[in-house]
């Protein structure tokens, strides 16, 4: 959630006149996130978020808005799209699709506690359970093929050490395919700035526009890598708390437990690459938040070290029982 496209006061007034949401009192750009233009808009009837979609098209967006409506009906805490006087949830501004959502209460958490990690684990499991029979036609655009494409794009900017590390991890991920793991609707971007809390209780999940049909455990790994790491350092207690909370609602299958370390590495690699891409090829905008790629390089390194240690211990155990 950033501001790539500037919207003026007259444009806000004209846009909101198509709704029954009151008159605009004030508005302010939101800097969190990196994909869409977002403003908080205060009207005479309440507080709303206007989202101007910078990449998603008019053809793609109805799937996401329908998903949000479905989740809301199933008691998931997520933003509800607001329709205009003609019952349209999507309109156009600056030639791009725009939607308005009721603003949820609460604040993002900068330094999550174990309790916060447990809440995220529970909410992810609730999301996966309530959508287990939901058909969502959007497929993941961030698979290994995407990783290789991004690597080719940023290759000239990388050190030899980083290139070697990425190549080695791509080879590992290719060898350890997760094709047989349970799949379904995943959020795919449940970072700290995409969740709101009131008094340590989760009050909202935000930004479902990376949602897709993919491996459920990948969703858990993506969230855990952000919520359970302190300044890029893995916190084992937080990882255990998030995973235990998740499993209290959706127990993992044996094959999922086996692939958990691999998915943690895959998630770290994906966001290291995406942040490198944004760093070297930033999108123009009025207010843009840049996120540090090195955080996920460090996380990936720790997961790789843990995987090697685990593999070594297993090998020793096998030899001792031979």
PDB file of C-alpha atoms in Angstrom:
ATOM      1  CA  UNK A   1       0.000   0.000   0.000  1.00  0.00           C
ATOM      2  CA  UNK A   2       1.828   3.046  -1.274  1.00  0.00           C
ATOM      3  CA  UNK A   3       1.028   6.159  -3.304  1.00  0.00           C
ATOM      4  CA  UNK A   4       2.103   5.838  -6.917  1.00  0.00           C
ATOM      5  CA  UNK A   5      -0.749   7.935  -8.342  1.00  0.00           C
ATOM      6  CA  UNK A   6      -1.618  11.286  -6.787  1.00  0.00           C
ATOM      7  CA  UNK A   7      -5.324  12.049  -6.291  1.00  0.00           C
ATOM      8  CA  UNK A   8      -6.441  15.641  -5.690  1.00  0.00           C
ATOM      9  CA  UNK A   9      -9.185  16.994  -3.449  1.00  0.00           C
ATOM     10  CA  UNK A  10     -11.557  17.774  -6.347  1.00  0.00           C
ATOM     11  CA  UNK A  11     -11.065  14.244  -7.649  1.00  0.00           C
ATOM     12  CA  UNK A  12     -11.882  12.791  -4.224  1.00  0.00           C
ATOM     13  CA  UNK A  13     -15.024  14.913  -3.976  1.00  0.00           C
ATOM     14  CA  UNK A  14     -16.225  13.912  -7.428  1.00  0.00           C
ATOM     15  CA  UNK A  15     -15.395  10.236  -6.891  1.00  0.00           C
ATOM     16  CA  UNK A  16     -17.201   9.940  -3.551  1.00  0.00           C
ATOM     17  CA  UNK A  17     -20.262  11.725  -4.955  1.00  0.00           C
ATOM     18  CA  UNK A  18     -21.076   8.450  -6.736  1.00  0.00           C
ATOM     19  CA  UNK A  19     -21.467   6.723  -3.337  1.00  0.00           C
ATOM     20  CA  UNK A  20     -23.692   7.156  -0.300  1.00  0.00           C
ATOM     21  CA  UNK A  21     -20.718   7.312   2.046  1.00  0.00           C
ATOM     22  CA  UNK A  22     -20.954  10.973   3.019  1.00  0.00           C
ATOM     23  CA  UNK A  23     -18.884  13.998   2.042  1.00  0.00           C
ATOM     24  CA  UNK A  24     -15.094  13.944   2.112  1.00  0.00           C
ATOM     25  CA  UNK A  25     -13.584  15.669   5.151  1.00  0.00           C
ATOM     26  CA  UNK A  26      -9.922  14.706   4.759  1.00  0.00           C
ATOM     27  CA  UNK A  27      -7.602  12.218   3.074  1.00  0.00           C
ATOM     28  CA  UNK A  28      -4.058  10.984   3.523  1.00  0.00           C
ATOM     29  CA  UNK A  29      -1.788   8.678   1.546  1.00  0.00           C
ATOM     30  CA  UNK A  30      -0.663   5.358   3.037  1.00  0.00           C
ATOM     31  CA  UNK A  31       3.015   4.475   2.610  1.00  0.00           C
ATOM     32  CA  UNK A  32       2.971   0.814   3.723  1.00  0.00           C
ATOM     33  CA  UNK A  33       3.254  -1.814   0.996  1.00  0.00           C
ATOM     34  CA  UNK A  34       4.575  -1.699  -2.547  1.00  0.00           C
ATOM     35  CA  UNK A  35       1.837  -2.613  -5.035  1.00  0.00           C
ATOM     36  CA  UNK A  36      -1.155  -0.227  -5.069  1.00  0.00           C
ATOM     37  CA  UNK A  37      -2.008   3.393  -4.357  1.00  0.00           C
ATOM     38  CA  UNK A  38      -3.928   3.729  -1.088  1.00  0.00           C
ATOM     39  CA  UNK A  39      -5.504   6.621   0.786  1.00  0.00           C
ATOM     40  CA  UNK A  40      -7.317   6.814   4.094  1.00  0.00           C
ATOM     41  CA  UNK A  41     -10.421   8.943   3.495  1.00  0.00           C
ATOM     42  CA  UNK A  42     -12.491  10.421   6.323  1.00  0.00           C
ATOM     43  CA  UNK A  43     -16.062  11.351   5.413  1.00  0.00           C
ATOM     44  CA  UNK A  44     -19.080  12.587   7.312  1.00  0.00           C
ATOM     45  CA  UNK A  45     -20.159   8.943   7.624  1.00  0.00           C
ATOM     46  CA  UNK A  46     -16.960   7.217   8.656  1.00  0.00           C
ATOM     47  CA  UNK A  47     -13.454   6.154   7.719  1.00  0.00           C
ATOM     48  CA  UNK A  48     -12.630   4.378   4.466  1.00  0.00           C
ATOM     49  CA  UNK A  49      -9.677   3.220   2.377  1.00  0.00           C
ATOM     50  CA  UNK A  50      -9.571   4.063  -1.322  1.00  0.00           C
ATOM     51  CA  UNK A  51      -7.399   1.663  -3.324  1.00  0.00           C
ATOM     52  CA  UNK A  52      -6.274   2.470  -6.853  1.00  0.00           C
ATOM     53  CA  UNK A  53      -4.935  -0.710  -8.434  1.00  0.00           C
ATOM     54  CA  UNK A  54      -1.679  -0.131 -10.272  1.00  0.00           C
ATOM     55  CA  UNK A  55      -1.221  -3.604 -11.795  1.00  0.00           C
ATOM     56  CA  UNK A  56      -4.399  -5.669 -11.503  1.00  0.00           C
ATOM     57  CA  UNK A  57      -6.919  -5.215 -14.303  1.00  0.00           C
ATOM     58  CA  UNK A  58     -10.695  -4.788 -14.417  1.00  0.00           C
ATOM     59  CA  UNK A  59     -10.929  -8.415 -15.543  1.00  0.00           C
ATOM     60  CA  UNK A  60      -8.858  -9.779 -12.655  1.00  0.00           C
ATOM     61  CA  UNK A  61     -10.232  -7.719  -9.762  1.00  0.00           C
ATOM     62  CA  UNK A  62     -13.773  -9.166  -9.525  1.00  0.00           C
ATOM     63  CA  UNK A  63     -12.199 -12.468  -8.407  1.00  0.00           C
ATOM     64  CA  UNK A  64     -10.458 -10.730  -5.489  1.00  0.00           C
ATOM     65  CA  UNK A  65     -13.497  -8.676  -4.474  1.00  0.00           C
ATOM     66  CA  UNK A  66     -15.672 -11.800  -4.590  1.00  0.00           C
ATOM     67  CA  UNK A  67     -13.136 -13.583  -2.358  1.00  0.00           C
ATOM     68  CA  UNK A  68     -13.214 -10.715   0.160  1.00  0.00           C
ATOM     69  CA  UNK A  69     -17.003 -10.814   0.238  1.00  0.00           C
ATOM     70  CA  UNK A  70     -16.934 -14.587   0.760  1.00  0.00           C
ATOM     71  CA  UNK A  71     -14.424 -14.320   3.600  1.00  0.00           C
ATOM     72  CA  UNK A  72     -16.482 -11.616   5.277  1.00  0.00           C
ATOM     73  CA  UNK A  73     -19.581 -13.807   5.175  1.00  0.00           C
ATOM     74  CA  UNK A  74     -17.556 -16.557   6.830  1.00  0.00           C
ATOM     75  CA  UNK A  75     -16.455 -14.329   9.729  1.00  0.00           C
ATOM     76  CA  UNK A  76     -12.913 -13.697   8.476  1.00  0.00           C
ATOM     77  CA  UNK A  77     -11.745 -10.234   9.485  1.00  0.00           C
ATOM     78  CA  UNK A  78     -11.047  -8.520   6.164  1.00  0.00           C
ATOM     79  CA  UNK A  79     -12.037  -5.255   4.404  1.00  0.00           C
ATOM     80  CA  UNK A  80     -15.523  -5.184   2.884  1.00  0.00           C
ATOM     81  CA  UNK A  81     -15.877  -3.575  -0.593  1.00  0.00           C
ATOM     82  CA  UNK A  82     -18.328  -0.644  -0.760  1.00  0.00           C
ATOM     83  CA  UNK A  83     -20.671  -0.358  -3.743  1.00  0.00           C
ATOM     84  CA  UNK A  84     -21.674   2.899  -5.429  1.00  0.00           C
ATOM     85  CA  UNK A  85     -25.246   4.032  -6.079  1.00  0.00           C
ATOM     86  CA  UNK A  86     -25.416   1.700  -9.107  1.00  0.00           C
ATOM     87  CA  UNK A  87     -24.205  -1.294  -7.028  1.00  0.00           C
ATOM     88  CA  UNK A  88     -20.763  -1.267  -8.621  1.00  0.00           C
ATOM     89  CA  UNK A  89     -17.837  -2.257  -6.392  1.00  0.00           C
ATOM     90  CA  UNK A  90     -15.294  -1.148  -9.023  1.00  0.00           C
ATOM     91  CA  UNK A  91     -14.959   2.265 -10.631  1.00  0.00           C
ATOM     92  CA  UNK A  92     -12.256   4.045 -12.624  1.00  0.00           C
ATOM     93  CA  UNK A  93      -9.885   6.918 -11.878  1.00  0.00           C
ATOM     94  CA  UNK A  94      -6.811   7.960 -13.875  1.00  0.00           C
ATOM     95  CA  UNK A  95      -7.704   5.121 -16.231  1.00  0.00           C
ATOM     96  CA  UNK A  96      -7.165   2.534 -13.484  1.00  0.00           C
ATOM     97  CA  UNK A  97      -9.621   0.458 -11.421  1.00  0.00           C
ATOM     98  CA  UNK A  98     -10.533   1.812  -7.982  1.00  0.00           C
ATOM     99  CA  UNK A  99     -12.426   0.355  -5.025  1.00  0.00           C
ATOM    100  CA  UNK A 100     -13.451   1.715  -1.634  1.00  0.00           C
ATOM    101  CA  UNK A 101     -13.389  -0.336   1.546  1.00  0.00           C
ATOM    102  CA  UNK A 102     -14.619   0.211   5.058  1.00  0.00           C
ATOM    103  CA  UNK A 103     -11.548   0.939   7.156  1.00  0.00           C
ATOM    104  CA  UNK A 104     -10.872  -1.649   9.856  1.00  0.00           C
ATOM    105  CA  UNK A 105      -9.914  -0.664  13.391  1.00  0.00           C
ATOM    106  CA  UNK A 106      -6.550  -1.438  14.913  1.00  0.00           C
ATOM    107  CA  UNK A 107      -2.883  -0.919  14.223  1.00  0.00           C
ATOM    108  CA  UNK A 108      -0.094  -2.925  12.636  1.00  0.00           C
ATOM    109  CA  UNK A 109       2.405  -4.513  15.015  1.00  0.00           C
ATOM    110  CA  UNK A 110       6.063  -3.585  14.564  1.00  0.00           C
ATOM    111  CA  UNK A 111       7.463  -6.097  17.076  1.00  0.00           C
ATOM    112  CA  UNK A 112       5.242  -9.178  17.339  1.00  0.00           C
ATOM    113  CA  UNK A 113       5.012 -11.151  20.559  1.00  0.00           C
ATOM    114  CA  UNK A 114       4.407 -14.885  20.822  1.00  0.00           C
ATOM    115  CA  UNK A 115       0.715 -14.061  21.330  1.00  0.00           C
ATOM    116  CA  UNK A 116       0.631 -12.137  18.028  1.00  0.00           C
ATOM    117  CA  UNK A 117       2.295 -15.072  16.263  1.00  0.00           C
ATOM    118  CA  UNK A 118      -0.334 -17.414  17.672  1.00  0.00           C
ATOM    119  CA  UNK A 119      -3.121 -15.142  16.412  1.00  0.00           C
ATOM    120  CA  UNK A 120      -1.641 -15.161  12.920  1.00  0.00           C
ATOM    121  CA  UNK A 121      -1.359 -18.942  12.970  1.00  0.00           C
ATOM    122  CA  UNK A 122      -5.008 -19.266  13.980  1.00  0.00           C
ATOM    123  CA  UNK A 123      -6.224 -16.817  11.339  1.00  0.00           C
ATOM    124  CA  UNK A 124      -4.263 -18.496   8.558  1.00  0.00           C
ATOM    125  CA  UNK A 125      -5.713 -21.867   9.530  1.00  0.00           C
ATOM    126  CA  UNK A 126      -9.204 -20.318   9.578  1.00  0.00           C
ATOM    127  CA  UNK A 127      -8.614 -18.876   6.112  1.00  0.00           C
ATOM    128  CA  UNK A 128      -7.436 -22.206   4.733  1.00  0.00           C
ATOM    129  CA  UNK A 129     -10.286 -24.151   6.330  1.00  0.00           C
ATOM    130  CA  UNK A 130     -13.104 -21.851   5.245  1.00  0.00           C
ATOM    131  CA  UNK A 131     -11.856 -21.801   1.624  1.00  0.00           C
ATOM    132  CA  UNK A 132     -11.111 -25.521   1.294  1.00  0.00           C
ATOM    133  CA  UNK A 133     -13.986 -25.900  -1.190  1.00  0.00           C
ATOM    134  CA  UNK A 134     -13.681 -22.401  -2.695  1.00  0.00           C
ATOM    135  CA  UNK A 135     -12.643 -22.295  -6.361  1.00  0.00           C
ATOM    136  CA  UNK A 136     -10.253 -19.381  -6.881  1.00  0.00           C
ATOM    137  CA  UNK A 137      -9.009 -19.173 -10.496  1.00  0.00           C
ATOM    138  CA  UNK A 138      -5.930 -17.029  -9.823  1.00  0.00           C
ATOM    139  CA  UNK A 139      -2.750 -19.099  -9.950  1.00  0.00           C
ATOM    140  CA  UNK A 140       0.544 -18.160  -8.328  1.00  0.00           C
ATOM    141  CA  UNK A 141       2.754 -15.842 -10.345  1.00  0.00           C
ATOM    142  CA  UNK A 142       5.741 -16.275  -8.032  1.00  0.00           C
ATOM    143  CA  UNK A 143       6.871 -19.830  -8.688  1.00  0.00           C
ATOM    144  CA  UNK A 144      10.377 -21.065  -9.500  1.00  0.00           C
ATOM    145  CA  UNK A 145      10.027 -19.896 -13.092  1.00  0.00           C
ATOM    146  CA  UNK A 146       9.335 -16.370 -11.786  1.00  0.00           C
ATOM    147  CA  UNK A 147      12.360 -16.597  -9.493  1.00  0.00           C
ATOM    148  CA  UNK A 148      14.573 -17.443 -12.445  1.00  0.00           C
ATOM    149  CA  UNK A 149      13.122 -14.573 -14.481  1.00  0.00           C
ATOM    150  CA  UNK A 150      13.808 -12.079 -11.694  1.00  0.00           C
ATOM    151  CA  UNK A 151      17.309 -13.467 -11.237  1.00  0.00           C
ATOM    152  CA  UNK A 152      18.040 -12.898 -14.923  1.00  0.00           C
ATOM    153  CA  UNK A 153      16.701  -9.341 -14.639  1.00  0.00           C
ATOM    154  CA  UNK A 154      18.841  -8.365 -11.633  1.00  0.00           C
ATOM    155  CA  UNK A 155      21.872 -10.523 -12.411  1.00  0.00           C
ATOM    156  CA  UNK A 156      24.152  -7.638 -13.377  1.00  0.00           C
ATOM    157  CA  UNK A 157      23.635  -6.020  -9.945  1.00  0.00           C
ATOM    158  CA  UNK A 158      24.496  -9.098  -7.887  1.00  0.00           C
ATOM    159  CA  UNK A 159      27.780  -9.990  -6.246  1.00  0.00           C
ATOM    160  CA  UNK A 160      29.325 -13.312  -7.228  1.00  0.00           C
ATOM    161  CA  UNK A 161      28.553 -14.611  -3.725  1.00  0.00           C
ATOM    162  CA  UNK A 162      24.871 -13.690  -3.927  1.00  0.00           C
ATOM    163  CA  UNK A 163      24.528 -15.147  -7.404  1.00  0.00           C
ATOM    164  CA  UNK A 164      26.091 -18.413  -6.237  1.00  0.00           C
ATOM    165  CA  UNK A 165      23.758 -18.559  -3.237  1.00  0.00           C
ATOM    166  CA  UNK A 166      20.653 -17.941  -5.336  1.00  0.00           C
ATOM    167  CA  UNK A 167      21.700 -20.476  -7.971  1.00  0.00           C
ATOM    168  CA  UNK A 168      22.311 -23.090  -5.300  1.00  0.00           C
ATOM    169  CA  UNK A 169      18.965 -22.459  -3.626  1.00  0.00           C
ATOM    170  CA  UNK A 170      17.112 -22.599  -6.935  1.00  0.00           C
ATOM    171  CA  UNK A 171      18.740 -25.957  -7.631  1.00  0.00           C
ATOM    172  CA  UNK A 172      17.692 -27.204  -4.187  1.00  0.00           C
ATOM    173  CA  UNK A 173      14.095 -26.016  -4.627  1.00  0.00           C
ATOM    174  CA  UNK A 174      13.900 -27.588  -8.096  1.00  0.00           C
ATOM    175  CA  UNK A 175      15.097 -30.907  -6.670  1.00  0.00           C
ATOM    176  CA  UNK A 176      12.694 -30.771  -3.708  1.00  0.00           C
ATOM    177  CA  UNK A 177       9.385 -30.129  -5.450  1.00  0.00           C
ATOM    178  CA  UNK A 178       6.285 -29.606  -3.283  1.00  0.00           C
ATOM    179  CA  UNK A 179       3.799 -30.564  -5.999  1.00  0.00           C
ATOM    180  CA  UNK A 180       2.039 -33.194  -3.863  1.00  0.00           C
ATOM    181  CA  UNK A 181       1.315 -30.958  -0.860  1.00  0.00           C
ATOM    182  CA  UNK A 182      -2.248 -29.752  -0.089  1.00  0.00           C
ATOM    183  CA  UNK A 183      -3.273 -26.716  -2.110  1.00  0.00           C
ATOM    184  CA  UNK A 184      -5.959 -24.075  -1.804  1.00  0.00           C
ATOM    185  CA  UNK A 185      -6.528 -20.344  -1.431  1.00  0.00           C
ATOM    186  CA  UNK A 186      -3.558 -18.602   0.193  1.00  0.00           C
ATOM    187  CA  UNK A 187      -3.040 -14.972   1.188  1.00  0.00           C
ATOM    188  CA  UNK A 188       0.598 -15.131   0.002  1.00  0.00           C
ATOM    189  CA  UNK A 189       1.620 -11.816   1.601  1.00  0.00           C
ATOM    190  CA  UNK A 190       0.591 -11.906   5.259  1.00  0.00           C
ATOM    191  CA  UNK A 191       3.309  -9.631   6.605  1.00  0.00           C
ATOM    192  CA  UNK A 192       3.108  -7.475   9.722  1.00  0.00           C
ATOM    193  CA  UNK A 193       1.838  -4.461   7.780  1.00  0.00           C
ATOM    194  CA  UNK A 194      -1.054  -6.543   6.438  1.00  0.00           C
ATOM    195  CA  UNK A 195      -2.622  -7.321   9.821  1.00  0.00           C
ATOM    196  CA  UNK A 196      -4.242  -5.085  12.415  1.00  0.00           C
ATOM    197  CA  UNK A 197      -4.509  -5.623  16.161  1.00  0.00           C
ATOM    198  CA  UNK A 198      -6.575  -4.088  18.961  1.00  0.00           C
ATOM    199  CA  UNK A 199      -5.364  -4.913  22.477  1.00  0.00           C
ATOM    200  CA  UNK A 200      -3.318  -7.872  21.210  1.00  0.00           C
ATOM    201  CA  UNK A 201      -6.346  -9.322  19.399  1.00  0.00           C
ATOM    202  CA  UNK A 202      -6.333  -9.493  15.629  1.00  0.00           C
ATOM    203  CA  UNK A 203      -8.892  -7.084  14.166  1.00  0.00           C
ATOM    204  CA  UNK A 204      -8.219  -7.373  10.438  1.00  0.00           C
ATOM    205  CA  UNK A 205      -6.300  -9.016   7.607  1.00  0.00           C
ATOM    206  CA  UNK A 206      -5.423  -6.694   4.720  1.00  0.00           C
ATOM    207  CA  UNK A 207      -4.178  -6.726   1.132  1.00  0.00           C
ATOM    208  CA  UNK A 208      -5.470  -9.935  -0.420  1.00  0.00           C
ATOM    209  CA  UNK A 209      -4.298  -8.919  -3.908  1.00  0.00           C
ATOM    210  CA  UNK A 210      -1.463 -11.424  -3.934  1.00  0.00           C
ATOM    211  CA  UNK A 211      -3.931 -14.189  -3.074  1.00  0.00           C
ATOM    212  CA  UNK A 212      -3.832 -17.228  -5.320  1.00  0.00           C
ATOM    213  CA  UNK A 213      -4.316 -20.968  -5.413  1.00  0.00           C
ATOM    214  CA  UNK A 214      -1.068 -22.505  -4.229  1.00  0.00           C
ATOM    215  CA  UNK A 215       0.511 -24.700  -1.553  1.00  0.00           C
ATOM    216  CA  UNK A 216      -1.134 -24.017   1.820  1.00  0.00           C
ATOM    217  CA  UNK A 217       2.070 -24.589   3.760  1.00  0.00           C
ATOM    218  CA  UNK A 218       3.820 -21.925   1.671  1.00  0.00           C
ATOM    219  CA  UNK A 219       1.339 -19.404   3.084  1.00  0.00           C
ATOM    220  CA  UNK A 220       2.326 -20.402   6.613  1.00  0.00           C
ATOM    221  CA  UNK A 221       6.016 -20.181   5.745  1.00  0.00           C
ATOM    222  CA  UNK A 222       5.646 -16.701   4.217  1.00  0.00           C
ATOM    223  CA  UNK A 223       3.896 -15.420   7.327  1.00  0.00           C
ATOM    224  CA  UNK A 224       6.268 -17.143   9.744  1.00  0.00           C
ATOM    225  CA  UNK A 225       9.372 -15.706   8.065  1.00  0.00           C
ATOM    226  CA  UNK A 226       8.108 -12.200   8.828  1.00  0.00           C
ATOM    227  CA  UNK A 227       6.214 -12.594  12.106  1.00  0.00           C
ATOM    228  CA  UNK A 228       8.654 -14.984  13.781  1.00  0.00           C
ATOM    229  CA  UNK A 229      11.977 -13.332  12.938  1.00  0.00           C
ATOM    230  CA  UNK A 230      13.405 -10.510  15.045  1.00  0.00           C
ATOM    231  CA  UNK A 231      15.294  -8.089  12.783  1.00  0.00           C
ATOM    232  CA  UNK A 232      16.103 -10.926  10.425  1.00  0.00           C
ATOM    233  CA  UNK A 233      17.025 -13.401  13.171  1.00  0.00           C
ATOM    234  CA  UNK A 234      14.970 -16.584  13.484  1.00  0.00           C
ATOM    235  CA  UNK A 235      13.115 -16.863  16.802  1.00  0.00           C
ATOM    236  CA  UNK A 236      12.456 -20.564  17.320  1.00  0.00           C
ATOM    237  CA  UNK A 237       9.872 -19.975  20.062  1.00  0.00           C
ATOM    238  CA  UNK A 238       7.791 -17.752  17.797  1.00  0.00           C
ATOM    239  CA  UNK A 239       7.997 -20.234  14.922  1.00  0.00           C
ATOM    240  CA  UNK A 240       6.835 -23.014  17.230  1.00  0.00           C
ATOM    241  CA  UNK A 241       3.990 -20.881  18.607  1.00  0.00           C
ATOM    242  CA  UNK A 242       2.677 -19.888  15.180  1.00  0.00           C
ATOM    243  CA  UNK A 243       2.845 -23.425  13.839  1.00  0.00           C
ATOM    244  CA  UNK A 244       1.219 -24.952  16.947  1.00  0.00           C
ATOM    245  CA  UNK A 245      -1.642 -22.441  16.758  1.00  0.00           C
ATOM    246  CA  UNK A 246      -2.126 -23.216  13.073  1.00  0.00           C
ATOM    247  CA  UNK A 247      -2.162 -26.962  13.720  1.00  0.00           C
ATOM    248  CA  UNK A 248      -4.757 -26.568  16.487  1.00  0.00           C
ATOM    249  CA  UNK A 249      -7.258 -25.841  13.678  1.00  0.00           C
ATOM    250  CA  UNK A 250      -5.642 -27.572  10.698  1.00  0.00           C
ATOM    251  CA  UNK A 251      -3.182 -30.340  11.597  1.00  0.00           C
ATOM    252  CA  UNK A 252      -0.392 -30.759   9.069  1.00  0.00           C
ATOM    253  CA  UNK A 253      -0.056 -33.942   7.080  1.00  0.00           C
ATOM    254  CA  UNK A 254       3.172 -35.968   7.524  1.00  0.00           C
ATOM    255  CA  UNK A 255       4.396 -34.890   4.083  1.00  0.00           C
ATOM    256  CA  UNK A 256       3.825 -31.232   4.988  1.00  0.00           C
ATOM    257  CA  UNK A 257       5.905 -31.612   8.148  1.00  0.00           C
ATOM    258  CA  UNK A 258       8.656 -33.166   6.071  1.00  0.00           C
ATOM    259  CA  UNK A 259       8.666 -30.230   3.637  1.00  0.00           C
ATOM    260  CA  UNK A 260       8.334 -27.444   6.238  1.00  0.00           C
ATOM    261  CA  UNK A 261      12.070 -26.519   6.198  1.00  0.00           C
ATOM    262  CA  UNK A 262      12.043 -26.472   2.399  1.00  0.00           C
ATOM    263  CA  UNK A 263       9.012 -24.157   2.266  1.00  0.00           C
ATOM    264  CA  UNK A 264      10.641 -21.761   4.730  1.00  0.00           C
ATOM    265  CA  UNK A 265      13.615 -21.538   2.377  1.00  0.00           C
ATOM    266  CA  UNK A 266      11.371 -21.112  -0.678  1.00  0.00           C
ATOM    267  CA  UNK A 267       9.474 -18.256   0.970  1.00  0.00           C
ATOM    268  CA  UNK A 268      12.678 -16.498   2.028  1.00  0.00           C
ATOM    269  CA  UNK A 269      14.148 -16.806  -1.475  1.00  0.00           C
ATOM    270  CA  UNK A 270      11.002 -15.433  -3.095  1.00  0.00           C
ATOM    271  CA  UNK A 271      10.921 -12.274  -0.989  1.00  0.00           C
ATOM    272  CA  UNK A 272      14.668 -11.729  -1.144  1.00  0.00           C
ATOM    273  CA  UNK A 273      14.380 -11.715  -4.935  1.00  0.00           C
ATOM    274  CA  UNK A 274      11.281  -9.509  -5.020  1.00  0.00           C
ATOM    275  CA  UNK A 275      12.893  -6.941  -2.733  1.00  0.00           C
ATOM    276  CA  UNK A 276      16.061  -6.949  -4.813  1.00  0.00           C
ATOM    277  CA  UNK A 277      13.954  -6.327  -7.903  1.00  0.00           C
ATOM    278  CA  UNK A 278      12.163  -3.410  -6.235  1.00  0.00           C
ATOM    279  CA  UNK A 279      15.498  -2.017  -5.055  1.00  0.00           C
ATOM    280  CA  UNK A 280      17.174  -2.111  -8.454  1.00  0.00           C
ATOM    281  CA  UNK A 281      14.076  -1.301 -10.523  1.00  0.00           C
ATOM    282  CA  UNK A 282      11.869   0.905  -8.314  1.00  0.00           C
ATOM    283  CA  UNK A 283       8.473   2.015  -9.575  1.00  0.00           C
ATOM    284  CA  UNK A 284       7.925   5.775  -9.769  1.00  0.00           C
ATOM    285  CA  UNK A 285       5.568   7.165  -7.146  1.00  0.00           C
ATOM    286  CA  UNK A 286       4.879  10.007  -4.761  1.00  0.00           C
ATOM    287  CA  UNK A 287       5.233   7.985  -1.544  1.00  0.00           C
ATOM    288  CA  UNK A 288       6.989   4.625  -1.758  1.00  0.00           C
ATOM    289  CA  UNK A 289       8.248   2.354   0.995  1.00  0.00           C
ATOM    290  CA  UNK A 290      11.467   0.485   0.215  1.00  0.00           C
ATOM    291  CA  UNK A 291      12.058  -2.725   2.174  1.00  0.00           C
ATOM    292  CA  UNK A 292      15.489  -4.138   2.965  1.00  0.00           C
ATOM    293  CA  UNK A 293      16.352  -7.209   0.845  1.00  0.00           C
ATOM    294  CA  UNK A 294      19.130  -8.241   3.242  1.00  0.00           C
ATOM    295  CA  UNK A 295      16.569  -9.249   5.872  1.00  0.00           C
ATOM    296  CA  UNK A 296      15.475 -12.183   3.745  1.00  0.00           C
ATOM    297  CA  UNK A 297      19.009 -13.029   2.709  1.00  0.00           C
ATOM    298  CA  UNK A 298      19.824 -13.484   6.401  1.00  0.00           C
ATOM    299  CA  UNK A 299      16.659 -15.509   7.007  1.00  0.00           C
ATOM    300  CA  UNK A 300      17.400 -17.746   4.026  1.00  0.00           C
ATOM    301  CA  UNK A 301      20.933 -18.330   5.319  1.00  0.00           C
ATOM    302  CA  UNK A 302      19.641 -19.384   8.732  1.00  0.00           C
ATOM    303  CA  UNK A 303      17.076 -21.771   7.241  1.00  0.00           C
ATOM    304  CA  UNK A 304      19.724 -23.295   4.985  1.00  0.00           C
ATOM    305  CA  UNK A 305      22.032 -23.789   7.968  1.00  0.00           C
ATOM    306  CA  UNK A 306      19.209 -25.407   9.969  1.00  0.00           C
ATOM    307  CA  UNK A 307      18.401 -27.720   7.056  1.00  0.00           C
ATOM    308  CA  UNK A 308      22.037 -28.797   6.782  1.00  0.00           C
ATOM    309  CA  UNK A 309      22.240 -29.394  10.531  1.00  0.00           C
ATOM    310  CA  UNK A 310      19.024 -31.418  10.485  1.00  0.00           C
ATOM    311  CA  UNK A 311      20.259 -33.465   7.531  1.00  0.00           C
ATOM    312  CA  UNK A 312      23.559 -34.130   9.328  1.00  0.00           C
ATOM    313  CA  UNK A 313      21.771 -35.242  12.521  1.00  0.00           C
ATOM    314  CA  UNK A 314      19.477 -37.558  10.548  1.00  0.00           C
ATOM    315  CA  UNK A 315      22.460 -39.095   8.762  1.00  0.00           C
ATOM    316  CA  UNK A 316      24.248 -39.690  12.070  1.00  0.00           C
ATOM    317  CA  UNK A 317      21.125 -41.279  13.547  1.00  0.00           C
ATOM    318  CA  UNK A 318      20.733 -43.574  10.542  1.00  0.00           C
ATOM    319  CA  UNK A 319      24.371 -44.701  10.843  1.00  0.00           C
ATOM    320  CA  UNK A 320      24.019 -45.334  14.578  1.00  0.00           C
ATOM    321  CA  UNK A 321      21.004 -47.590  14.037  1.00  0.00           C
ATOM    322  CA  UNK A 322      22.526 -49.453  11.088  1.00  0.00           C
TER     323      UNK A 322
END
